[in-house]
CSV table of C-alpha atoms and ligand atoms in Angstrom, one decimal:
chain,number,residue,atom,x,y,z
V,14,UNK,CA,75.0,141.6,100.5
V,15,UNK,CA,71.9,142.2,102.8
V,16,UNK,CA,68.9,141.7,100.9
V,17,UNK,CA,67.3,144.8,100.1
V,18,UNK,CA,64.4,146.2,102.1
V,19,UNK,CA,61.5,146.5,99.7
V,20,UNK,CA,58.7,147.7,103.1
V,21,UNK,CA,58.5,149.8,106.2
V,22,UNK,CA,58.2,146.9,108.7
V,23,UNK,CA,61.1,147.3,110.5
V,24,UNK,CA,61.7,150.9,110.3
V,25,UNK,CA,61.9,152.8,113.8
V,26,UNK,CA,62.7,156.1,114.1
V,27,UNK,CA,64.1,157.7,117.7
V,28,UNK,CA,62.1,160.6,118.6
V,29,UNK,CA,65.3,162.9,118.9
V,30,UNK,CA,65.3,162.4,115.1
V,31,UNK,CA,62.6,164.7,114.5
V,32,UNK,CA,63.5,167.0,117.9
V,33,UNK,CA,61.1,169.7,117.5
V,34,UNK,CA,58.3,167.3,117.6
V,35,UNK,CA,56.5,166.4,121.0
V,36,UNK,CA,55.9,162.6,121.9
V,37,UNK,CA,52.5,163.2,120.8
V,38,UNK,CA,53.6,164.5,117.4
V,39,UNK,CA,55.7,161.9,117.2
V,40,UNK,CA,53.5,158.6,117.5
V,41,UNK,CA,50.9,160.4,115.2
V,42,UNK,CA,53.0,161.8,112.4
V,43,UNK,CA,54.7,158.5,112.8
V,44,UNK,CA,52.1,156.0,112.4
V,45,UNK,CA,50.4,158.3,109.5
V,46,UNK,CA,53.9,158.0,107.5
V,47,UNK,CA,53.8,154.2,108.0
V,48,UNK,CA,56.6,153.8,110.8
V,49,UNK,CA,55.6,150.8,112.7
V,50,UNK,CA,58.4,151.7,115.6
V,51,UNK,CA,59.6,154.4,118.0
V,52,UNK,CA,62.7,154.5,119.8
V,53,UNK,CA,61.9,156.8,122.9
V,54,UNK,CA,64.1,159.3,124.4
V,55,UNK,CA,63.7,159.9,128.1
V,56,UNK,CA,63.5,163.7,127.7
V,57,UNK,CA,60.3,162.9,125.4
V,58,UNK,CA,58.4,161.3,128.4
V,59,UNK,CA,59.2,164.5,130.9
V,60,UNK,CA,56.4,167.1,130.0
V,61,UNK,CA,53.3,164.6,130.1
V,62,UNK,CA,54.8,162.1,132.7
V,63,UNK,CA,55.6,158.6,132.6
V,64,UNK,CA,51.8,157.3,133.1
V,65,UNK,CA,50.5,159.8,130.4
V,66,UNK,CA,53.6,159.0,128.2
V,67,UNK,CA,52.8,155.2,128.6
V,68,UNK,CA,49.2,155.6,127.7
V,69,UNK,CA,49.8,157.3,124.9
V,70,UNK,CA,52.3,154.7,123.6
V,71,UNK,CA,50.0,152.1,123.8
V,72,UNK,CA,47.1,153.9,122.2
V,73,UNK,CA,49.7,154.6,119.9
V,74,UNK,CA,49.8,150.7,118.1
V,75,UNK,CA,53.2,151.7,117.8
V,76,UNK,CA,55.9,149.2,118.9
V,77,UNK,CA,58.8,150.5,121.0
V,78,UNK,CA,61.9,149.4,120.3
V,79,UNK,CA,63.7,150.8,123.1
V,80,UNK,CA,64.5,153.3,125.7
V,81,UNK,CA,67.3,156.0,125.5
V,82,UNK,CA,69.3,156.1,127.2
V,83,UNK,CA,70.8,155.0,130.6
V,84,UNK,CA,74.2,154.3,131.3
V,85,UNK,CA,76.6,157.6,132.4
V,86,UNK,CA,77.9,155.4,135.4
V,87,UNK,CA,81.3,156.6,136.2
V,88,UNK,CA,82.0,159.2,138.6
V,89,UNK,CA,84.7,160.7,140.4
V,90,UNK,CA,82.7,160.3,143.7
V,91,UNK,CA,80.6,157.8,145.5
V,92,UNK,CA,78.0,159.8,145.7
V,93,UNK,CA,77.7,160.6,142.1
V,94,UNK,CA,78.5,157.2,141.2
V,95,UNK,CA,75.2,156.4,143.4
V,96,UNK,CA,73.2,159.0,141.7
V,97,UNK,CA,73.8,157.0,138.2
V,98,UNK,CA,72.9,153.8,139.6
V,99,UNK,CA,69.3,155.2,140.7
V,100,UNK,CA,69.1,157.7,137.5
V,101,UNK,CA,69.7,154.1,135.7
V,102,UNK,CA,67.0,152.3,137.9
V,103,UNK,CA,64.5,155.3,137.0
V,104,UNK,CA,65.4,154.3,133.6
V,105,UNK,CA,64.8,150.7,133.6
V,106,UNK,CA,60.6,151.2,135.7
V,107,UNK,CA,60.7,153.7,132.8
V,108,UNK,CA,61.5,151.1,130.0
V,109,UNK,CA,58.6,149.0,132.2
V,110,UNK,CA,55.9,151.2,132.3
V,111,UNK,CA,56.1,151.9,128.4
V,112,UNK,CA,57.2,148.3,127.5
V,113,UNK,CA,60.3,148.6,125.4
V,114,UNK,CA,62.4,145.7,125.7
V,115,UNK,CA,65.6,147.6,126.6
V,116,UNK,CA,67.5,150.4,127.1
V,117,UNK,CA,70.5,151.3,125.4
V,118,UNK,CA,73.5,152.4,127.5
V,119,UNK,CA,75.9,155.5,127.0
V,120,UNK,CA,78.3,154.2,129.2
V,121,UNK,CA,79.3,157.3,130.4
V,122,UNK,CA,83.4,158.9,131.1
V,123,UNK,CA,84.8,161.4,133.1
V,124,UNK,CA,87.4,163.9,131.5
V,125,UNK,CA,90.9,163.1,133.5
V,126,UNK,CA,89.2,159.8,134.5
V,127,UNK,CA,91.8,157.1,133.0
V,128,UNK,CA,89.3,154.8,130.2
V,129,UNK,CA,90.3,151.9,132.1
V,130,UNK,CA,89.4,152.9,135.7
V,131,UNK,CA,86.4,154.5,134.0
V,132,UNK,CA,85.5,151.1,132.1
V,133,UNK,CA,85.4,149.1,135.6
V,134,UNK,CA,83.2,151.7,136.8
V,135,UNK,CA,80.8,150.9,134.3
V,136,UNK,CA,80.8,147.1,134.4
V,137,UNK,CA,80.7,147.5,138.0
V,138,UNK,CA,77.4,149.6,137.7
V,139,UNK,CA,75.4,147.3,135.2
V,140,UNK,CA,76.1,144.5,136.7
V,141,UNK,CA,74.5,146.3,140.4
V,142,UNK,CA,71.3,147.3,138.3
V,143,UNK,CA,71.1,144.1,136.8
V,144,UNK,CA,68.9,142.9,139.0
V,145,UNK,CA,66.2,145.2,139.1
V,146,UNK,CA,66.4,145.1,134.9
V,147,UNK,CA,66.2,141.0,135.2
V,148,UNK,CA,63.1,141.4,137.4
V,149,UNK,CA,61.6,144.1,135.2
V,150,UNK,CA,62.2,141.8,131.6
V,151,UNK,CA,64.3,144.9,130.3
V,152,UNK,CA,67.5,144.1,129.0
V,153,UNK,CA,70.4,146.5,129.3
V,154,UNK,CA,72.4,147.0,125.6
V,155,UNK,CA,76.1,148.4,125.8
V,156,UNK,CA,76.7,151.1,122.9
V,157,UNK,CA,80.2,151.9,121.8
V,158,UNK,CA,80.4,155.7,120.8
V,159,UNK,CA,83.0,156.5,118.4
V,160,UNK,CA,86.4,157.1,120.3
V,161,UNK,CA,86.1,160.7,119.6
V,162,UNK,CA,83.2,160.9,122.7
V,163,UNK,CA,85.7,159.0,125.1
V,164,UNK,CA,86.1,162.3,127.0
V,165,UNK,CA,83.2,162.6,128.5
V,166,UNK,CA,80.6,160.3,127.1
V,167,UNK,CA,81.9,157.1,126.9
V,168,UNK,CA,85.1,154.8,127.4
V,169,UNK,CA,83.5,152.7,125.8
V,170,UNK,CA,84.9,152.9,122.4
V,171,UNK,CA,84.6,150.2,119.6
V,172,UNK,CA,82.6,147.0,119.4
V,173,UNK,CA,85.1,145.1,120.8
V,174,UNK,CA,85.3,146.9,124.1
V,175,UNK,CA,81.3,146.6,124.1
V,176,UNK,CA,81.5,143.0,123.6
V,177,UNK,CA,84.2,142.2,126.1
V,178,UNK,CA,82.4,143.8,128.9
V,179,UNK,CA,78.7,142.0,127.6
V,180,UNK,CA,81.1,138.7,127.8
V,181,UNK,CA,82.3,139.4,131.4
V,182,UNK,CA,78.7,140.4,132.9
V,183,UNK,CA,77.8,137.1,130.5
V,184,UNK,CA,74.0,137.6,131.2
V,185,UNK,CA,71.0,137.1,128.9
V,186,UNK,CA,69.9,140.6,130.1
V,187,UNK,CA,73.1,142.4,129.1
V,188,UNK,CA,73.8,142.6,125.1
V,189,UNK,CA,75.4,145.2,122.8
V,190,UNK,CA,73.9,148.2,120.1
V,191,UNK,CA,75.8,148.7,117.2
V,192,UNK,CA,75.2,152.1,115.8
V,193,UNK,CA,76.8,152.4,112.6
V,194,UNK,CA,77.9,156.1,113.0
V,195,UNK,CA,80.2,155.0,116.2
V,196,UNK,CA,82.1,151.6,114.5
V,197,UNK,CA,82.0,152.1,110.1
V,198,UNK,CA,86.1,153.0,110.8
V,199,UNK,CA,86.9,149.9,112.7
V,200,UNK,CA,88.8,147.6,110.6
V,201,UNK,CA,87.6,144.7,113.2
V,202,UNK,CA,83.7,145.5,112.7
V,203,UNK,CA,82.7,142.1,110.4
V,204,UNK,CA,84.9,140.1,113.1
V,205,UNK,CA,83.3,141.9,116.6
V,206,UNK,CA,79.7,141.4,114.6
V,207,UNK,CA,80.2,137.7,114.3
V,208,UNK,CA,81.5,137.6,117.7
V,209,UNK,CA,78.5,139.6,119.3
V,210,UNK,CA,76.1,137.1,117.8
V,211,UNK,CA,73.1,137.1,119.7
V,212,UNK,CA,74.2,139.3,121.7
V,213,UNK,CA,73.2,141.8,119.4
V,214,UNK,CA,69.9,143.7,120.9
V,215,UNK,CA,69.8,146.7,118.6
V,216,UNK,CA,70.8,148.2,115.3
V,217,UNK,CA,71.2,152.0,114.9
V,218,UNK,CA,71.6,153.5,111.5
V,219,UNK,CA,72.2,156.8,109.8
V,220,UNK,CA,75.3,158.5,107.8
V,221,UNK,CA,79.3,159.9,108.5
V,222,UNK,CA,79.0,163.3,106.5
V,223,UNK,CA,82.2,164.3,105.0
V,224,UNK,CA,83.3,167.3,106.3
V,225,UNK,CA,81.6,166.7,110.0
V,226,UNK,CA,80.8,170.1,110.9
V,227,UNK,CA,79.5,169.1,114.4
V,228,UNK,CA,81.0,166.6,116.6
V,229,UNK,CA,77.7,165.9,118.0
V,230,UNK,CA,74.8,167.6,115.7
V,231,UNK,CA,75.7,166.8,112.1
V,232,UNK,CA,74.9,163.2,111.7
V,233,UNK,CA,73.6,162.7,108.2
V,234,UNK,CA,70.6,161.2,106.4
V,235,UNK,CA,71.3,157.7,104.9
V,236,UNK,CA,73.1,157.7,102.1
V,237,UNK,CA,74.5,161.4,102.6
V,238,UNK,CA,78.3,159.9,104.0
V,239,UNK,CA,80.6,157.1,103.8
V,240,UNK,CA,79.2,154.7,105.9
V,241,UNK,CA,78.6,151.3,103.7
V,242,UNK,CA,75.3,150.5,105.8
V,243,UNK,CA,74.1,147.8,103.8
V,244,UNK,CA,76.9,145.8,103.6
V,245,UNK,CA,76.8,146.5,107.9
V,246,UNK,CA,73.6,145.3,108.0
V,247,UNK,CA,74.1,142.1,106.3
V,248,UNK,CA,76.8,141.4,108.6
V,249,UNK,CA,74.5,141.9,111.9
V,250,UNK,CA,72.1,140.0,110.1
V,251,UNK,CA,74.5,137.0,109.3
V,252,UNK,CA,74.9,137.1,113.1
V,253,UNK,CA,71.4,136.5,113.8
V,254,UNK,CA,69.6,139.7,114.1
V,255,UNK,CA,66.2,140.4,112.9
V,256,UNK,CA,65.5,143.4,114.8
V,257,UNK,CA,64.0,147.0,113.7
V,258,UNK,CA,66.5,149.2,111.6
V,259,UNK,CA,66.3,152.4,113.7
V,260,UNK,CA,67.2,155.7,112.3
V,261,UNK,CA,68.7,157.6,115.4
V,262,UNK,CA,69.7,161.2,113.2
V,263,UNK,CA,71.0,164.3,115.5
V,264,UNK,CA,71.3,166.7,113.1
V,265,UNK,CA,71.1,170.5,113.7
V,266,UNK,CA,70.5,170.8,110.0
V,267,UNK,CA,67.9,168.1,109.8
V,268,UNK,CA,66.4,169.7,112.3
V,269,UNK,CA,65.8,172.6,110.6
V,270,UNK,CA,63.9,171.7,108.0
V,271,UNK,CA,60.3,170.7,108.1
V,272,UNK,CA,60.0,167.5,109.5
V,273,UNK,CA,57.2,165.6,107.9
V,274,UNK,CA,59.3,166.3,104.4
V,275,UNK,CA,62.4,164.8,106.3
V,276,UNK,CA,60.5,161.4,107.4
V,277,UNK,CA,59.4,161.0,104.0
V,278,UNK,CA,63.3,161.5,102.9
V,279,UNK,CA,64.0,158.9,106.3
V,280,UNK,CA,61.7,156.3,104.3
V,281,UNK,CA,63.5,156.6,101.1
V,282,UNK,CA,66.7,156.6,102.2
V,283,UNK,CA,65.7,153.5,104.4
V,284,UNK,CA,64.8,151.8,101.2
V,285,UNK,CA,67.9,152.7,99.3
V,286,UNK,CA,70.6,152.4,101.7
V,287,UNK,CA,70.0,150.6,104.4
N,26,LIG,ZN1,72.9,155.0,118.7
């Protein structure tokens, strides 16, 4: 077993966790709560632009864990397969300009699209951005998503796909994110954790709610579902990772609610189950 987490020092909390809050809202309501880290979504840097956004990151003393998200490479055409590949440089002077260390990859899959042809696609496109992440210090982390977003999000599907793919582009810029919502199910999980090693860049926590009313929208609060996080954690952790724990929660009913009461529930559900 992990050993328990007894402070707030390597809390994060991705800003589409608490949605109805601008960036601004964020880093303040943040840092007053005590949460030393901020995952950033791209959409949050939009309405004040990426110099303003960066500013107020670093006025913020908060650390940024990472960026959110690049990746949707394949594409049925050229062309659109060329539009991901800039979209995904944007991403990466992005991840520069605000300094997180990486950006975590939704692969991306297109509906018809056969998983394999669309999983070629996507080692093919890291490994053409790779260069411009390598020069900009940002490292690119593959996500699995839970094989019920292989349609159209990713074909990417459990931690072993992830960590073939991070072994065939075998570069120190290219690792993997395990989110805990996408791989609790797989019966390999303890195995593909030992195997990812170092090559774990990020650690993404937060609950399987039993029913799941919303494929996309009803993640739960720690400790609401099934998901044995702790025991998870101690796994990555045996592995070698010492990163933040960050709470990435997309929750229509979270959402909802008022959402300096919901961080404080975020802390104490940190404490007790992660
Ligand atoms: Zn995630």
């Amino acid at each position: 077993m992990a050993k328990l987490l007894t402070d707030f020092s390597r809390l994060c909390i991705h800003t589409i966790t608490t949605k109805p809050w601008s960036l601004e809202e964020c880093l303040s309501n943040y840092r007053k709560a005590g949460v030393p880290a901020v995952t950033v979504w791209r959409q949050w840097l939009e309405p004040q632009g990426l110099e303003a956004s960066a500013r107020m990151l670093q006025d913020s003393g908060l650390r940024v864990t990472s960026l959110c998200r690049g990746g949707f490479f394949p594409a049925v055409s050229e062309d659109g397969r060329n539009h991901a590949l800039d979209d995904n440089r944007r991403a990466i002077a992005e991840a520069h300009a605000i300094g997180a260390p990486l950006i975590v990859l939704v692969c991306g899959a297109v509906p018809g699209m056969p998983l394999s042809e669309a999983r070629k696609q996507i080692a093919e496109g890291i490994a053409a951005v790779l260069p411009e992440a390598r020069a900009a210090g940002v490292k690119l982390s593959i996500e699995a998503l839970h094989p019920m977003f292989s349609d159209a999000r990713s074909a990417v599907n459990s931690l072993t796909d992830a960590n073939d793919m991070a072994a065939e582009l075998d570069d120190d810029h290219v690792g993997v994110t395990v989110d805990v919502y996408h791989v609790w199910w797989d019966s390999r999980l303890e195995a593909e954790i030992r195997r990812a090693g170092r090559r774990i860049l990020s650690f993404h926590v937060c609950d399987w709610r039993t029913p799941t009313r919303d494929l996309l929208n009803d993640r739960g609060l720690m400790g609401e579902g099934c998901i044995d996080i702790r025991g998870i954690r101690s796994w990555v952790e045996k592995a070698g990772f010492t990163g933040d724990i960050e709470v990435e929660i997309f929750s229509d009913a979270w959402w909802a609610t008022d959402q300096h009461a919901f961080v404080e529930k975020i802390k104490a559900a940190y404490l007790a189950h992660c």
